[in-house]
Amino acid sequence: MRALSVVDTVFARHPRAVGESYLDHARTATGFGLAMLGGGLACIIHAAVPALFTTTGSDTIRRLHARMSGRAKQGAAARECFCYEI
């Protein structure tokens, strides 16, 4: 029984808390990570050549913030209307 508790804690508790399955959460987190890598690379290039990617870093932050804010609202709604224990 203890092993199932560890698996739940490590892999399922957080996705469930934000109203997602493990795979939904993995896809979303991967998308956020790739967007951050792209924005970060644009910032590094911008540091070397200031005329390039002048708004890409801040555009990426704004876009991700808007997505994350929407997800936070959805997660709160999911916690209010659907809760279960196994």
PDB file of C-alpha atoms in Angstrom:
ATOM      1  CA  MET A   1       0.000   0.000   0.000  1.00  0.00           C
ATOM      2  CA  ARG A   2       2.880   2.365   0.755  1.00  0.00           C
ATOM      3  CA  ALA A   3       4.254   2.035  -2.795  1.00  0.00           C
ATOM      4  CA  LEU A   4       0.920   3.167  -4.249  1.00  0.00           C
ATOM      5  CA  SER A   5       0.966   6.184  -1.955  1.00  0.00           C
ATOM      6  CA  VAL A   6       4.439   7.148  -3.187  1.00  0.00           C
ATOM      7  CA  VAL A   7       3.405   6.705  -6.825  1.00  0.00           C
ATOM      8  CA  ASP A   8       0.309   8.842  -6.228  1.00  0.00           C
ATOM      9  CA  THR A   9       2.369  11.540  -4.508  1.00  0.00           C
ATOM     10  CA  VAL A  10       5.065  11.623  -7.173  1.00  0.00           C
ATOM     11  CA  PHE A  11       3.000  11.256 -10.337  1.00  0.00           C
ATOM     12  CA  ALA A  12      -0.675  12.009  -9.734  1.00  0.00           C
ATOM     13  CA  ARG A  13      -1.308  14.369  -6.833  1.00  0.00           C
ATOM     14  CA  HIS A  14      -0.232  17.620  -8.504  1.00  0.00           C
ATOM     15  CA  PRO A  15      -1.871  16.959 -11.904  1.00  0.00           C
ATOM     16  CA  ARG A  16      -5.091  15.996 -10.105  1.00  0.00           C
ATOM     17  CA  ALA A  17      -4.891  19.183  -7.993  1.00  0.00           C
ATOM     18  CA  VAL A  18      -4.847  21.306 -11.167  1.00  0.00           C
ATOM     19  CA  GLY A  19      -7.633  19.317 -12.806  1.00  0.00           C
ATOM     20  CA  GLU A  20      -5.544  17.302 -15.274  1.00  0.00           C
ATOM     21  CA  SER A  21      -4.531  13.739 -15.941  1.00  0.00           C
ATOM     22  CA  TYR A  22      -0.852  12.834 -15.813  1.00  0.00           C
ATOM     23  CA  LEU A  23      -0.573  12.893 -19.627  1.00  0.00           C
ATOM     24  CA  ASP A  24      -2.466  16.197 -19.957  1.00  0.00           C
ATOM     25  CA  HIS A  25      -0.117  17.722 -17.400  1.00  0.00           C
ATOM     26  CA  ALA A  26       2.961  16.280 -19.130  1.00  0.00           C
ATOM     27  CA  ARG A  27       1.891  17.765 -22.475  1.00  0.00           C
ATOM     28  CA  THR A  28       1.155  21.159 -20.946  1.00  0.00           C
ATOM     29  CA  ALA A  29       4.372  21.285 -18.916  1.00  0.00           C
ATOM     30  CA  THR A  30       6.421  20.227 -21.949  1.00  0.00           C
ATOM     31  CA  GLY A  31       4.801  22.972 -24.035  1.00  0.00           C
ATOM     32  CA  PHE A  32       5.584  25.575 -21.377  1.00  0.00           C
ATOM     33  CA  GLY A  33       9.165  24.352 -21.104  1.00  0.00           C
ATOM     34  CA  LEU A  34       9.750  24.442 -24.857  1.00  0.00           C
ATOM     35  CA  ALA A  35       8.258  27.940 -25.082  1.00  0.00           C
ATOM     36  CA  MET A  36      10.568  29.092 -22.284  1.00  0.00           C
ATOM     37  CA  LEU A  37      13.583  27.562 -24.018  1.00  0.00           C
ATOM     38  CA  GLY A  38      12.655  29.323 -27.269  1.00  0.00           C
ATOM     39  CA  GLY A  39      12.142  32.653 -25.491  1.00  0.00           C
ATOM     40  CA  GLY A  40      15.414  32.213 -23.613  1.00  0.00           C
ATOM     41  CA  LEU A  41      17.334  31.445 -26.798  1.00  0.00           C
ATOM     42  CA  ALA A  42      15.842  34.549 -28.417  1.00  0.00           C
ATOM     43  CA  CYS A  43      17.015  36.614 -25.425  1.00  0.00           C
ATOM     44  CA  ILE A  44      20.546  35.240 -25.713  1.00  0.00           C
ATOM     45  CA  ILE A  45      20.647  36.061 -29.431  1.00  0.00           C
ATOM     46  CA  HIS A  46      19.177  39.509 -28.661  1.00  0.00           C
ATOM     47  CA  ALA A  47      22.003  40.081 -26.164  1.00  0.00           C
ATOM     48  CA  ALA A  48      24.572  39.561 -28.936  1.00  0.00           C
ATOM     49  CA  VAL A  49      22.630  41.314 -31.729  1.00  0.00           C
ATOM     50  CA  PRO A  50      20.233  43.867 -30.176  1.00  0.00           C
ATOM     51  CA  ALA A  51      18.361  44.448 -33.443  1.00  0.00           C
ATOM     52  CA  LEU A  52      17.118  40.838 -33.431  1.00  0.00           C
ATOM     53  CA  PHE A  53      14.239  39.455 -31.337  1.00  0.00           C
ATOM     54  CA  THR A  54      13.526  42.826 -29.714  1.00  0.00           C
ATOM     55  CA  THR A  55      10.207  41.721 -28.167  1.00  0.00           C
ATOM     56  CA  THR A  56      10.335  37.914 -28.322  1.00  0.00           C
ATOM     57  CA  GLY A  57      11.361  37.382 -24.686  1.00  0.00           C
ATOM     58  CA  SER A  58       8.696  39.668 -23.233  1.00  0.00           C
ATOM     59  CA  ASP A  59       6.084  38.382 -25.712  1.00  0.00           C
ATOM     60  CA  THR A  60       6.824  34.826 -24.571  1.00  0.00           C
ATOM     61  CA  ILE A  61       6.466  35.787 -20.904  1.00  0.00           C
ATOM     62  CA  ARG A  62       3.153  37.556 -21.534  1.00  0.00           C
ATOM     63  CA  ARG A  63       1.773  34.633 -23.549  1.00  0.00           C
ATOM     64  CA  LEU A  64       2.790  32.059 -20.935  1.00  0.00           C
ATOM     65  CA  HIS A  65       1.460  34.191 -18.088  1.00  0.00           C
ATOM     66  CA  ALA A  66      -1.925  34.461 -19.820  1.00  0.00           C
ATOM     67  CA  ARG A  67      -2.020  30.679 -20.330  1.00  0.00           C
ATOM     68  CA  MET A  68      -0.959  29.958 -16.753  1.00  0.00           C
ATOM     69  CA  SER A  69      -3.506  32.388 -15.318  1.00  0.00           C
ATOM     70  CA  GLY A  70      -6.271  30.680 -17.281  1.00  0.00           C
ATOM     71  CA  ARG A  71      -5.096  27.280 -16.077  1.00  0.00           C
ATOM     72  CA  ALA A  72      -5.092  28.444 -12.453  1.00  0.00           C
ATOM     73  CA  LYS A  73      -8.756  29.446 -12.756  1.00  0.00           C
ATOM     74  CA  GLN A  74      -9.644  26.122 -14.389  1.00  0.00           C
ATOM     75  CA  GLY A  75      -7.763  24.196 -11.706  1.00  0.00           C
ATOM     76  CA  ALA A  76      -9.603  26.047  -8.931  1.00  0.00           C
ATOM     77  CA  ALA A  77     -12.943  25.244 -10.561  1.00  0.00           C
ATOM     78  CA  ALA A  78     -11.980  21.579 -10.918  1.00  0.00           C
ATOM     79  CA  ARG A  79     -10.999  21.361  -7.248  1.00  0.00           C
ATOM     80  CA  GLU A  80     -14.336  22.849  -6.201  1.00  0.00           C
ATOM     81  CA  CYS A  81     -16.554  20.554  -8.260  1.00  0.00           C
ATOM     82  CA  PHE A  82     -14.664  17.253  -8.514  1.00  0.00           C
ATOM     83  CA  CYS A  83     -12.677  15.742  -5.722  1.00  0.00           C
ATOM     84  CA  TYR A  84     -11.945  12.093  -4.957  1.00  0.00           C
ATOM     85  CA  GLU A  85      -9.719   9.897  -2.857  1.00  0.00           C
ATOM     86  CA  ILE A  86      -8.452   6.433  -3.713  1.00  0.00           C
TER      87      ILE A  86
END
